mmCIF file with all atom_site columns, C-alpha atoms in Angstrom:
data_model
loop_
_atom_site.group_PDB
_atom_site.id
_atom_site.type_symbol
_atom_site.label_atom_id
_atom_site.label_alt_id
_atom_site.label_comp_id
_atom_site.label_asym_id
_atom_site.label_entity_id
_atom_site.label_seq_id
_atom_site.pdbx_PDB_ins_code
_atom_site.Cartn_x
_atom_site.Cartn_y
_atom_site.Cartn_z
_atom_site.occupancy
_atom_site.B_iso_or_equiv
_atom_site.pdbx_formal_charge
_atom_site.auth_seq_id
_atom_site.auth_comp_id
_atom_site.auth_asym_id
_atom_site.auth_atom_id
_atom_site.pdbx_PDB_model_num
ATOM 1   C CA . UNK L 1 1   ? -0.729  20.365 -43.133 1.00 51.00 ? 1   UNK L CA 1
ATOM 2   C CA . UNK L 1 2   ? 1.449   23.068 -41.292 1.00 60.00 ? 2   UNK L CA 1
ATOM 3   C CA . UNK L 1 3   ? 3.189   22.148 -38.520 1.00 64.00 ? 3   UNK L CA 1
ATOM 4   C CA . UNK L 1 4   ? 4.132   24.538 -35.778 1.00 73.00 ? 4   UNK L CA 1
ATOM 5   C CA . UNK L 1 5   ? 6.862   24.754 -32.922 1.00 73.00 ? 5   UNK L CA 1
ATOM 6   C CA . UNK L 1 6   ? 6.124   23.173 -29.549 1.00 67.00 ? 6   UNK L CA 1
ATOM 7   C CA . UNK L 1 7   ? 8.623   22.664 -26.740 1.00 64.00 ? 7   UNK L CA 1
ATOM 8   C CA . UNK L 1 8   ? 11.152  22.104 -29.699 1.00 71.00 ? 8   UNK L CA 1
ATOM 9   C CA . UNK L 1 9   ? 8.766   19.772 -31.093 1.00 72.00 ? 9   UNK L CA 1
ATOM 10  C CA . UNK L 1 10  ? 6.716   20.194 -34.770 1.00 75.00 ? 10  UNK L CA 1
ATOM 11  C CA . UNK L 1 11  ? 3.095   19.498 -33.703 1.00 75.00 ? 11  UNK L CA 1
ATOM 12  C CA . UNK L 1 12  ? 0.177   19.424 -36.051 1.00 72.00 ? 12  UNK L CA 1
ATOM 13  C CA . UNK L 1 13  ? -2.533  18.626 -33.932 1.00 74.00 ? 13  UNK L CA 1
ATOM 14  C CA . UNK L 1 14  ? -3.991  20.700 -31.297 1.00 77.00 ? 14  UNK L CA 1
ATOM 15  C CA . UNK L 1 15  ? -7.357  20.306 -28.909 1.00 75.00 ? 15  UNK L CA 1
ATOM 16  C CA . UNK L 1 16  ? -8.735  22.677 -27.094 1.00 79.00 ? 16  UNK L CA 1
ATOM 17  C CA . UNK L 1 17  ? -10.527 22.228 -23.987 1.00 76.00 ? 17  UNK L CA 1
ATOM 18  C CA . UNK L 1 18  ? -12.467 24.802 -22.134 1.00 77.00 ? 18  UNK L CA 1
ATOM 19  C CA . UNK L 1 19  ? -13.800 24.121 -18.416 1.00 72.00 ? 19  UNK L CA 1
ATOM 20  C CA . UNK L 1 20  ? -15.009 26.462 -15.653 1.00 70.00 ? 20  UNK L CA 1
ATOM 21  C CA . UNK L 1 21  ? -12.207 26.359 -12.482 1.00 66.00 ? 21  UNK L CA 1
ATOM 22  C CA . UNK L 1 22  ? -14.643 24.407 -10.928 1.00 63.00 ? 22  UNK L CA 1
ATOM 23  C CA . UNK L 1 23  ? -14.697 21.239 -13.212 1.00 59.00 ? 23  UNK L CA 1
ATOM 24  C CA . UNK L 1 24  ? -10.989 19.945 -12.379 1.00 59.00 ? 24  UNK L CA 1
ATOM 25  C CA . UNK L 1 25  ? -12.334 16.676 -12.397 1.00 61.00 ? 25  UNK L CA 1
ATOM 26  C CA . UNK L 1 26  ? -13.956 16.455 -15.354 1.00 69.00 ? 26  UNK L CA 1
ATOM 27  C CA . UNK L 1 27  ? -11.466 18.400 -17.074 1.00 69.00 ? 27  UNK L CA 1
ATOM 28  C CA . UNK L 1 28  ? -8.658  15.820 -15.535 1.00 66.00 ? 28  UNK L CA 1
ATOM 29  C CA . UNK L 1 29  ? -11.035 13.217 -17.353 1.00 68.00 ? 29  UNK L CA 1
ATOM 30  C CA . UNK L 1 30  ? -10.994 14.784 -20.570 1.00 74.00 ? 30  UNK L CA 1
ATOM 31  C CA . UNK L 1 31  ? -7.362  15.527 -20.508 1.00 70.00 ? 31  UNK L CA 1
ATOM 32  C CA . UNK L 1 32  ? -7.180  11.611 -20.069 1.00 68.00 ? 32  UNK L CA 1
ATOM 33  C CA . UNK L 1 33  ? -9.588  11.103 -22.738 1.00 73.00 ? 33  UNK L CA 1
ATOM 34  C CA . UNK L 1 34  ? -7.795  13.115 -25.564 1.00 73.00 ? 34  UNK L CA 1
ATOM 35  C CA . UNK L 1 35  ? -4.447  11.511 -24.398 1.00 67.00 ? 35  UNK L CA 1
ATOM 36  C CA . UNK L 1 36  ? -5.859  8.081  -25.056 1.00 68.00 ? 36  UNK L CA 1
ATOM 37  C CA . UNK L 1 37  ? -7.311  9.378  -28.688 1.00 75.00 ? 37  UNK L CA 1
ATOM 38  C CA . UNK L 1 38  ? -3.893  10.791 -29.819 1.00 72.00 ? 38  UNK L CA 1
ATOM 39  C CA . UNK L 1 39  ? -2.021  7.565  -28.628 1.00 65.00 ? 39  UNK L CA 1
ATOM 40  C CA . UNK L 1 40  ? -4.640  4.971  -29.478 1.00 75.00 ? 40  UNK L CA 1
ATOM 41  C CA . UNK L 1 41  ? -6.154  6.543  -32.339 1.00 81.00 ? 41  UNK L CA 1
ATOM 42  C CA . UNK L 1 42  ? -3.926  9.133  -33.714 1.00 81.00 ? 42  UNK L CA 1
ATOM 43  C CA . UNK L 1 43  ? -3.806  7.427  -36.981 1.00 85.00 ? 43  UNK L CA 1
ATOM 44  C CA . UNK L 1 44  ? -8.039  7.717  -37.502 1.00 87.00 ? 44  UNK L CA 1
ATOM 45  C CA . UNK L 1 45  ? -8.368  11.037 -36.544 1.00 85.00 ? 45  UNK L CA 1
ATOM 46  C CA . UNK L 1 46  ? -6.228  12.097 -38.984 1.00 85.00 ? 46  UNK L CA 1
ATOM 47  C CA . UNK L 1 47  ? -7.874  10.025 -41.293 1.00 88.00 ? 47  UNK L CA 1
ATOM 48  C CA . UNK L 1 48  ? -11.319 12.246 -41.050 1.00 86.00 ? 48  UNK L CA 1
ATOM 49  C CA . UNK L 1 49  ? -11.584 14.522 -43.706 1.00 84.00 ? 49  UNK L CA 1
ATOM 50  C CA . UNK L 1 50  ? -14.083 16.707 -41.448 1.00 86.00 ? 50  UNK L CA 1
ATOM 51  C CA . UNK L 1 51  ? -14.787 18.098 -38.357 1.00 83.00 ? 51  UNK L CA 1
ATOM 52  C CA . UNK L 1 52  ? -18.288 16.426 -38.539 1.00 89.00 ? 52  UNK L CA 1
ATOM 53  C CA . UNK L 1 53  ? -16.799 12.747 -38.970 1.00 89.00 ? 53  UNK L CA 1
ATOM 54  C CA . UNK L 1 54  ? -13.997 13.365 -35.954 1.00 86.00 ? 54  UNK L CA 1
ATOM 55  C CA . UNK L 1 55  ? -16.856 14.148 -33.723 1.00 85.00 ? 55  UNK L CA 1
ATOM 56  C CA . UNK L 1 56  ? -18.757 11.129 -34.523 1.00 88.00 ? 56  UNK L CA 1
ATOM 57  C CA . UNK L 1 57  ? -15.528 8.422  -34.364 1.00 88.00 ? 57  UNK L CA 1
ATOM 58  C CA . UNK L 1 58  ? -14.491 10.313 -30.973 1.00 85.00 ? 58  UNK L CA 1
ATOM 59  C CA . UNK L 1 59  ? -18.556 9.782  -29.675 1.00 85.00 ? 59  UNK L CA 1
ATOM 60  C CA . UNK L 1 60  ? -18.308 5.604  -30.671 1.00 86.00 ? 60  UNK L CA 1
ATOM 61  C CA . UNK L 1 61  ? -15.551 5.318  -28.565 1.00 84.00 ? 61  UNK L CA 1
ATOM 62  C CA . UNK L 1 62  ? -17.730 6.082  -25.671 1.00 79.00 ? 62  UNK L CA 1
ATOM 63  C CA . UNK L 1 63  ? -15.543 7.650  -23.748 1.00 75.00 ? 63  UNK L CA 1
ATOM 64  C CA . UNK L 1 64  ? -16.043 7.584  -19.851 1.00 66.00 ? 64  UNK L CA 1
ATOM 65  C CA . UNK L 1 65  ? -15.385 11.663 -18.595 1.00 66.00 ? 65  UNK L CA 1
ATOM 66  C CA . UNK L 1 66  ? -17.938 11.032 -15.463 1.00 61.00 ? 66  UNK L CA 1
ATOM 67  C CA . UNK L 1 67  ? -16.368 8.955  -13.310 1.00 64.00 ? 67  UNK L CA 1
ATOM 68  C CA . UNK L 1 68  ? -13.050 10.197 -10.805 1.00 67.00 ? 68  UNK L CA 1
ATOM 69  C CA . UNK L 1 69  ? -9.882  10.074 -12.091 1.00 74.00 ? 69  UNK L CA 1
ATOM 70  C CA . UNK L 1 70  ? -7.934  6.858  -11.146 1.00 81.00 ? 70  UNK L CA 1
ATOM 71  C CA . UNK L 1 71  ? -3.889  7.102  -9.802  1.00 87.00 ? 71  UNK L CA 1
ATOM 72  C CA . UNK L 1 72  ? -2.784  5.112  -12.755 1.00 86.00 ? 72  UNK L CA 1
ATOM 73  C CA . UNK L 1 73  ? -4.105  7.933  -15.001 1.00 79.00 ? 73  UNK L CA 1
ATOM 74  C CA . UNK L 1 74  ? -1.813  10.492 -13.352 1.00 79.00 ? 74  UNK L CA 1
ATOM 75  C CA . UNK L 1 75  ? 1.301   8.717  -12.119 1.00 83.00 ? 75  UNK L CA 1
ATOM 76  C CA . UNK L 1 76  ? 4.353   8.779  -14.634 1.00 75.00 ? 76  UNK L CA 1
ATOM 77  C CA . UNK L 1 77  ? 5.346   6.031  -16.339 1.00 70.00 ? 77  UNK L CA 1
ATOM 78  C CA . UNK L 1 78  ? 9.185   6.237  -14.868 1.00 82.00 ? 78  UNK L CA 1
ATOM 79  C CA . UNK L 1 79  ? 9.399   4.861  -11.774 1.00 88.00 ? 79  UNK L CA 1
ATOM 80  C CA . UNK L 1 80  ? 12.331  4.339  -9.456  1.00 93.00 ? 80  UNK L CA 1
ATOM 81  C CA . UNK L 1 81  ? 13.026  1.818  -6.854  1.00 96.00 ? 81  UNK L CA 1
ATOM 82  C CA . UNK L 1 82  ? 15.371  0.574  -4.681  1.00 97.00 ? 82  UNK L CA 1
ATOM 83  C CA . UNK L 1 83  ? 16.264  -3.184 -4.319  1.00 97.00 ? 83  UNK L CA 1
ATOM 84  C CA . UNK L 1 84  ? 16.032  -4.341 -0.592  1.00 96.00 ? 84  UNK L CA 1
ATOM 85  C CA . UNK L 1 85  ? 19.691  -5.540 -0.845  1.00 97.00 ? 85  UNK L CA 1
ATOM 86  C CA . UNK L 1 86  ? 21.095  -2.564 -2.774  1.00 97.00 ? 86  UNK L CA 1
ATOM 87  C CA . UNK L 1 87  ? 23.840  -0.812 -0.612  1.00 96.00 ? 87  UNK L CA 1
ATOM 88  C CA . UNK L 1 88  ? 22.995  2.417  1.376   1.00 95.00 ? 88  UNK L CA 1
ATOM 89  C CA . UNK L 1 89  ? 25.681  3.954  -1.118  1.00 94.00 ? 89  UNK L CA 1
ATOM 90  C CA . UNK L 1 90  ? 23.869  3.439  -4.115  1.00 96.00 ? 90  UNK L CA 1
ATOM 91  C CA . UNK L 1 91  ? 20.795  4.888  -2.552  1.00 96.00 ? 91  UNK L CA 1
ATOM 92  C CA . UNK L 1 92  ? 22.428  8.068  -1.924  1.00 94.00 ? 92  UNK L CA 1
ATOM 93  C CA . UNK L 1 93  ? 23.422  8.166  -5.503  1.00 95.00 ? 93  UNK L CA 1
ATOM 94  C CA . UNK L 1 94  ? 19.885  7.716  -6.983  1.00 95.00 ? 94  UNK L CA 1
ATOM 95  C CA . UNK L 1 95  ? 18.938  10.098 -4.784  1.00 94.00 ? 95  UNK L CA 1
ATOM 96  C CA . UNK L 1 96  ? 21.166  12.861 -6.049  1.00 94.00 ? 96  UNK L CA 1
ATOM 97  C CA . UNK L 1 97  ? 20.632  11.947 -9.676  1.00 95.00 ? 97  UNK L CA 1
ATOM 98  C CA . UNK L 1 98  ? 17.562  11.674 -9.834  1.00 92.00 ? 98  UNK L CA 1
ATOM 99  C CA . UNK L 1 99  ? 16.353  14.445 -7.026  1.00 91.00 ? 99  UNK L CA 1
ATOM 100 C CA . UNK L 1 100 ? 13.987  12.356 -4.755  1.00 89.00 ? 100 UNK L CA 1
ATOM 101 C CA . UNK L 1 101 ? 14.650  11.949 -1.039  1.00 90.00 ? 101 UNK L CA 1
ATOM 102 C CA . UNK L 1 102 ? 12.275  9.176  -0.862  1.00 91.00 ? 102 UNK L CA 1
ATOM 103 C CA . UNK L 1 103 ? 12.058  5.620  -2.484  1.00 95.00 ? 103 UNK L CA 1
ATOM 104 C CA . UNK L 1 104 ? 9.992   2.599  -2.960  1.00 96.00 ? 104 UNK L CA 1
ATOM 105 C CA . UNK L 1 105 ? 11.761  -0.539 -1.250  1.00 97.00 ? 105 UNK L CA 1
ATOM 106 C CA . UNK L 1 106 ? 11.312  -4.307 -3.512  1.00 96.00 ? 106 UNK L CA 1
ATOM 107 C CA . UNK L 1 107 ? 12.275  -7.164 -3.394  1.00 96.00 ? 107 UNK L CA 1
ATOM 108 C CA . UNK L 1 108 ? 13.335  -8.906 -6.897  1.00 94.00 ? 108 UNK L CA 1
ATOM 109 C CA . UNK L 1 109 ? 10.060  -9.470 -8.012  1.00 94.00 ? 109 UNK L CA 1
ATOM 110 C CA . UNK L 1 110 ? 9.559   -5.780 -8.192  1.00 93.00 ? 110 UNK L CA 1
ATOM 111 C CA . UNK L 1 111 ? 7.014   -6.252 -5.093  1.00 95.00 ? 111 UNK L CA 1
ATOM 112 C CA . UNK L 1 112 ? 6.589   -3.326 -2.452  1.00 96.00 ? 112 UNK L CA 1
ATOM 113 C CA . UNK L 1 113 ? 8.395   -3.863 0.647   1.00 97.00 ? 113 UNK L CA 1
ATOM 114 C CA . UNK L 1 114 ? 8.492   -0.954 2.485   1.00 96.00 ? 114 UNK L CA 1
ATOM 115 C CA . UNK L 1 115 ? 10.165  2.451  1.991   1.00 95.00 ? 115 UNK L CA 1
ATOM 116 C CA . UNK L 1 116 ? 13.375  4.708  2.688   1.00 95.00 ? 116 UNK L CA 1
ATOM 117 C CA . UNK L 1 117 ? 14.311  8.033  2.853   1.00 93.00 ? 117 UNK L CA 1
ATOM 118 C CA . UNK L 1 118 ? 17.248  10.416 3.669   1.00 92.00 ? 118 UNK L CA 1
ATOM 119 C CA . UNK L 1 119 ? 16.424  10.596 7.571   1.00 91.00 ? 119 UNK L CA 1
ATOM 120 C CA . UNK L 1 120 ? 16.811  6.656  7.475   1.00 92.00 ? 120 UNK L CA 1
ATOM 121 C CA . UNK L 1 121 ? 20.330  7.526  5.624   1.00 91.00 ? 121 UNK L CA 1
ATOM 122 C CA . UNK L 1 122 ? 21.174  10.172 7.867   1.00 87.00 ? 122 UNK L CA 1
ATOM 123 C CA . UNK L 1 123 ? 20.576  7.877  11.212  1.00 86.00 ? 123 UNK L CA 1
ATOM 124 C CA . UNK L 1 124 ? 23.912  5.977  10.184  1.00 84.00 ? 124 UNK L CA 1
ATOM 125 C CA . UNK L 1 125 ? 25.777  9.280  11.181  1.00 79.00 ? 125 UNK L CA 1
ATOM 126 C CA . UNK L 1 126 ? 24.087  9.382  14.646  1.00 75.00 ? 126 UNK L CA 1
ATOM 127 C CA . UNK L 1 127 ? 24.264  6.597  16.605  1.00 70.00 ? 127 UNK L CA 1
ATOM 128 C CA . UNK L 1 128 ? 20.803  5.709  18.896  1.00 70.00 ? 128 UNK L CA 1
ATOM 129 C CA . UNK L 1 129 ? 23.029  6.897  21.909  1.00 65.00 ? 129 UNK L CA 1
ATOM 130 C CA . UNK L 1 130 ? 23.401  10.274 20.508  1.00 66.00 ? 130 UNK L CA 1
ATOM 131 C CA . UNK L 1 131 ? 19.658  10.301 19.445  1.00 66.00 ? 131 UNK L CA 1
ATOM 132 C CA . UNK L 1 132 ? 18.889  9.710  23.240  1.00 67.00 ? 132 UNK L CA 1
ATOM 133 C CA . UNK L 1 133 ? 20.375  12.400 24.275  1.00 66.00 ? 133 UNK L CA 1
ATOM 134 C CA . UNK L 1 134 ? 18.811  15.492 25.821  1.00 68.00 ? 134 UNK L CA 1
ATOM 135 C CA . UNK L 1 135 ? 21.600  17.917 25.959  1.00 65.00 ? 135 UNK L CA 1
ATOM 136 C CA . UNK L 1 136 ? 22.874  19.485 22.418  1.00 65.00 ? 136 UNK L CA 1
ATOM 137 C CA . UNK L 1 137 ? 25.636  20.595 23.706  1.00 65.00 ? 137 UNK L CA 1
ATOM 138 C CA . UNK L 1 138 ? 28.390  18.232 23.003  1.00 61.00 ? 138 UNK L CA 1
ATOM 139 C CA . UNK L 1 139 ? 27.245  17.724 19.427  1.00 60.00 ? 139 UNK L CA 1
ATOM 140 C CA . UNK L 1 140 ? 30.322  20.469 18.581  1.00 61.00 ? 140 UNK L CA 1
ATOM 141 C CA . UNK L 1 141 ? 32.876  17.961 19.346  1.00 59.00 ? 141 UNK L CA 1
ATOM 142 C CA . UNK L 1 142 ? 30.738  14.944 17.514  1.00 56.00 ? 142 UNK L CA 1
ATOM 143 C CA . UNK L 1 143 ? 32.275  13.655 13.994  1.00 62.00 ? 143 UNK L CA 1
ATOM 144 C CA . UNK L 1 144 ? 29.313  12.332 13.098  1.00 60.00 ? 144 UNK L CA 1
ATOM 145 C CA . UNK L 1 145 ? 30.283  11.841 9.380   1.00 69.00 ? 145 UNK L CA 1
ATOM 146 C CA . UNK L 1 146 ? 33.696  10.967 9.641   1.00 71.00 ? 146 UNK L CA 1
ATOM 147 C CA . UNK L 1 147 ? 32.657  7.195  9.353   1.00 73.00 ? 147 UNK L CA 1
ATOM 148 C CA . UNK L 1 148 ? 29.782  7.630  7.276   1.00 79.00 ? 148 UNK L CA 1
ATOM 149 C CA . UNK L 1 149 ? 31.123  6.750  3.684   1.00 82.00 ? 149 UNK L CA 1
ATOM 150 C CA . UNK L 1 150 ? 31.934  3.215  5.475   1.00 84.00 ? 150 UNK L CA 1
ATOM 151 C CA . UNK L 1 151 ? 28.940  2.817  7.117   1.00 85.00 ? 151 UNK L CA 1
ATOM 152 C CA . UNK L 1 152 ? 26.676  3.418  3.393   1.00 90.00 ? 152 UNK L CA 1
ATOM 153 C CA . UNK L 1 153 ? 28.952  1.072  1.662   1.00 91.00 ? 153 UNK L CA 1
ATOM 154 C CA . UNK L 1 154 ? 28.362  -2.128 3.943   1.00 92.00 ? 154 UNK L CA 1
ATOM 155 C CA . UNK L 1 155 ? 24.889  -1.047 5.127   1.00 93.00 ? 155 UNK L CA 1
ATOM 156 C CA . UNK L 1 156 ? 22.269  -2.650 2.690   1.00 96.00 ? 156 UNK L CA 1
ATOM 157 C CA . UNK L 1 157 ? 18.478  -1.480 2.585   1.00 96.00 ? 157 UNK L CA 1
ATOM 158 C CA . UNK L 1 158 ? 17.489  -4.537 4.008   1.00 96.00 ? 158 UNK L CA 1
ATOM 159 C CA . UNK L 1 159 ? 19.191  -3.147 7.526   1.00 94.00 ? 159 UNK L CA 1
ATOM 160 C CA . UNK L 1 160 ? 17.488  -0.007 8.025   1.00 93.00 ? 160 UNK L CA 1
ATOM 161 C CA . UNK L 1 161 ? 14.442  0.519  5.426   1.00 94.00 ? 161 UNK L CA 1
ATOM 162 C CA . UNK L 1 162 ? 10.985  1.211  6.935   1.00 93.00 ? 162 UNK L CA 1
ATOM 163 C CA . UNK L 1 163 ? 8.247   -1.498 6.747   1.00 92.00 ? 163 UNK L CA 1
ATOM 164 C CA . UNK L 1 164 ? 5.131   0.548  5.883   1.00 86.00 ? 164 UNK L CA 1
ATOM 165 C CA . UNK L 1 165 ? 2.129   -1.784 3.599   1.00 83.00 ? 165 UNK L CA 1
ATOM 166 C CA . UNK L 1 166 ? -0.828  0.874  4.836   1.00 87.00 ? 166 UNK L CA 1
ATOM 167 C CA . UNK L 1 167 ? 1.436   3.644  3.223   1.00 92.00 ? 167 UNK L CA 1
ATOM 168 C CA . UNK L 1 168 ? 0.662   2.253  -0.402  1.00 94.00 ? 168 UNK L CA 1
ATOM 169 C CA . UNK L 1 169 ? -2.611  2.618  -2.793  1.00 94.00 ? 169 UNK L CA 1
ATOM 170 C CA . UNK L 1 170 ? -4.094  0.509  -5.947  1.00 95.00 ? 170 UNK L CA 1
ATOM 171 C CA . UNK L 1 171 ? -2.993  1.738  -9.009  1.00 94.00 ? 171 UNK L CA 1
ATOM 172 C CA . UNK L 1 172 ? -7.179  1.683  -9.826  1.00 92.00 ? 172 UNK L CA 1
ATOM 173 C CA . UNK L 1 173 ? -8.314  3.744  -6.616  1.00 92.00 ? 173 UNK L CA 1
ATOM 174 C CA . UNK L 1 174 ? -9.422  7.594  -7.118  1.00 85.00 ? 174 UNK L CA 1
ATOM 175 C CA . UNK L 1 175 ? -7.849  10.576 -6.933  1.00 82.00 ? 175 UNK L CA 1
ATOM 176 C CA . UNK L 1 176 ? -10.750 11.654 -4.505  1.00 82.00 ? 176 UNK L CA 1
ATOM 177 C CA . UNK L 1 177 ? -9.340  8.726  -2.185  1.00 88.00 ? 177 UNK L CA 1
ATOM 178 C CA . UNK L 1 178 ? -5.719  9.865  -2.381  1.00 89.00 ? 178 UNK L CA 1
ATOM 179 C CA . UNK L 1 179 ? -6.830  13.218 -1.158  1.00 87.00 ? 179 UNK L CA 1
ATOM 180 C CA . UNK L 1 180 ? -8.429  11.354 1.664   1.00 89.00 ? 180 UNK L CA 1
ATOM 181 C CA . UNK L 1 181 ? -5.812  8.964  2.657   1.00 92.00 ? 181 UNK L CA 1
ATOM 182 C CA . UNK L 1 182 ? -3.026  12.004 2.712   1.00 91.00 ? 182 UNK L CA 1
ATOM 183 C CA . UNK L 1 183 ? -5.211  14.525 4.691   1.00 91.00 ? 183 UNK L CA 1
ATOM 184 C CA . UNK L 1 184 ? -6.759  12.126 7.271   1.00 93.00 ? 184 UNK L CA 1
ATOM 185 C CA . UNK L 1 185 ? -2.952  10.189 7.606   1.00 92.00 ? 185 UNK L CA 1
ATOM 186 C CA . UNK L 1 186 ? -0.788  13.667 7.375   1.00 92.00 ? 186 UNK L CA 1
ATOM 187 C CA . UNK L 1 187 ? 1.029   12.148 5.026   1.00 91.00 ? 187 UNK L CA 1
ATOM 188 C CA . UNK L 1 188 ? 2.905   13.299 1.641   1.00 89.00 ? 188 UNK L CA 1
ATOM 189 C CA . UNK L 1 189 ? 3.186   10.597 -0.229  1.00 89.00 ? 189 UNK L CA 1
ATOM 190 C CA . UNK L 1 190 ? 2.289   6.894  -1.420  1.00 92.00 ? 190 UNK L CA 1
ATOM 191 C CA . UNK L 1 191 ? 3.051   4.094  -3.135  1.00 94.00 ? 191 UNK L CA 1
ATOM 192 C CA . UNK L 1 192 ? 1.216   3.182  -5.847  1.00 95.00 ? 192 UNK L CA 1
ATOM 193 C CA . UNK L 1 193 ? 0.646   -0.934 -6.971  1.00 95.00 ? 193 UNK L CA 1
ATOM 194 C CA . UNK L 1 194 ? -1.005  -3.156 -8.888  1.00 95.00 ? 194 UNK L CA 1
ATOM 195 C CA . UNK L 1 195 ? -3.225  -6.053 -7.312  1.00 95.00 ? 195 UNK L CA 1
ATOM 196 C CA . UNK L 1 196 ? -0.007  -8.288 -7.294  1.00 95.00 ? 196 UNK L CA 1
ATOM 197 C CA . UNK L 1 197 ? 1.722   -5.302 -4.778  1.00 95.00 ? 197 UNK L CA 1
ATOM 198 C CA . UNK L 1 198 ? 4.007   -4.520 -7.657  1.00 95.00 ? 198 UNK L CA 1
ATOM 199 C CA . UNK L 1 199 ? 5.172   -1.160 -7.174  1.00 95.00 ? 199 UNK L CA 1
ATOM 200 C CA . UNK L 1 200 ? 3.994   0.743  -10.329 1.00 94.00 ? 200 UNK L CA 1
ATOM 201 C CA . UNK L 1 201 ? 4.312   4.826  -8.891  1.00 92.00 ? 201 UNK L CA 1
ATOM 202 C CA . UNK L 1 202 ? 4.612   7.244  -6.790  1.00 92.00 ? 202 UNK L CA 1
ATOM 203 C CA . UNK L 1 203 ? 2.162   9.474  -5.808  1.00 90.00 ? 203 UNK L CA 1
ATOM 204 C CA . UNK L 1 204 ? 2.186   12.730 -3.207  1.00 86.00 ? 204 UNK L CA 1
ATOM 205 C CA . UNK L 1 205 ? 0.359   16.025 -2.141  1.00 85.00 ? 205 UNK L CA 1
ATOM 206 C CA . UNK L 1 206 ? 2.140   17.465 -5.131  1.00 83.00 ? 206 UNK L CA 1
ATOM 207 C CA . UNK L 1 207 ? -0.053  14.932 -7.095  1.00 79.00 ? 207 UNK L CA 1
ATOM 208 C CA . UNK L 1 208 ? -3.335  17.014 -6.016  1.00 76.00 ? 208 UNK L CA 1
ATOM 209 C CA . UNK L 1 209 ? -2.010  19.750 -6.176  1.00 76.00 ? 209 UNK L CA 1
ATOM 210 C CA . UNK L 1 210 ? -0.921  19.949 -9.664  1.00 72.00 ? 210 UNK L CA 1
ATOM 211 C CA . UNK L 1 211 ? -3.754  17.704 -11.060 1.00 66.00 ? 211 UNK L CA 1
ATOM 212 C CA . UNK L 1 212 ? -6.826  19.173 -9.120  1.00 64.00 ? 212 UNK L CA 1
ATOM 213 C CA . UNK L 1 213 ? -6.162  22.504 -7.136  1.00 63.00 ? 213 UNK L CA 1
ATOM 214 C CA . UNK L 1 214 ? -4.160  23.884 -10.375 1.00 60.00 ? 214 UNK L CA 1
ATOM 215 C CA . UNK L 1 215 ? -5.315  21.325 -13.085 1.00 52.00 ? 215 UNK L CA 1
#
């Protein structure tokens, strides 16, 4: 079999799906579908000797295309957390590594706690004083950071991390329901976990609009 070049990959097996720009869903289902064939079953399809015999092991499997797409069939498999007693310091740090100004909070269980994001980090450089103030002005002669490096090494998450259980969705909800939750809530993004509250993903507007408006 020839092999050809593929994001610096050899790849010898190729499927080809074609959809009207009105059938994200099902297309999002069939996406799934073939995923779960080349994982699960790579080894018997490439076992068929033709076309004729792949279509009728791929039609046993019964396949479910129909129904929405469910979160856990779109959220990554990397997910990153915070620890409610990890230091404000190390927070930062994940954030700049890994390019995220938001994070699940756990506890060491790996259950959802709650959430925090730069604006909570931020905060420790204004005290609620300044924050009540009306009038700007003064904010010239503030050195609002020159204690901050202090203040995120002896601040934990635990101090000033956002309790929030109605921001968070089952990993086995719909994508139709995400839409729902973020449009009716305004907000961007939510937790996803399993029915223990584990946190298993992250999901956001982004999430629709990559997987449904431009699927």
């Amino acid at each position: 079999k020839n092999s050809t070049e593929v994001s610096n990959q050899k790849a010898d097996l190729f499927y080809c799906i074609l959809t009207s720009n009105t059938g994200s869903n099902c297309y999002l289902k069939t996406l799934a579908s073939f995923a779960k064939i080349s994982y699960e079953y790579d080894a018997e399809i490439r076992s068929k000797s033709n076309p004729n015999e792949i279509l009728n092991f791929i039609t046993k499997l019964n396949l479910d295309i129909v129904s929405p797409v469910k979160i856990k069939e779109i959220i990554s498999d990397k997910v990153v957390t915070v620890n409610i007693d990890d230091t404000i310091a190390s927070v930062g740090d994940k954030m700049k590594k890994y390019n995220i100004i938001f994070f699940p909070v756990v506890d060491n269980e790996g259950k959802y706690l709650g959430q925090i994001n730069v604006l909570d980090i931020l905060k420790l450089a204004y005290p609620q004083y300044v924050i009540m103030m009306t009038n700007i002005n003064f904010l010239s002669n503030l050195r609002a950071f020159e204690d901050f490096q202090n203040q995120e090494l002896k601040t934990k998450v635990k101090d000033i991390y956002t309790e929030s259980a109605d921001k968070t969705i089952n990993m086995d909800a719909n994508i139709i329901e995400l839409g729902y939750i973020l449009v009716k809530k305004h907000w961007h993004h939510l937790t996803v976990v399993d029915d223990e509250n584990k946190v298993v993903g992250v999901v956001s507007s982004r999430t629709i609009l990559q997987n449904v408006l431009r699927a």
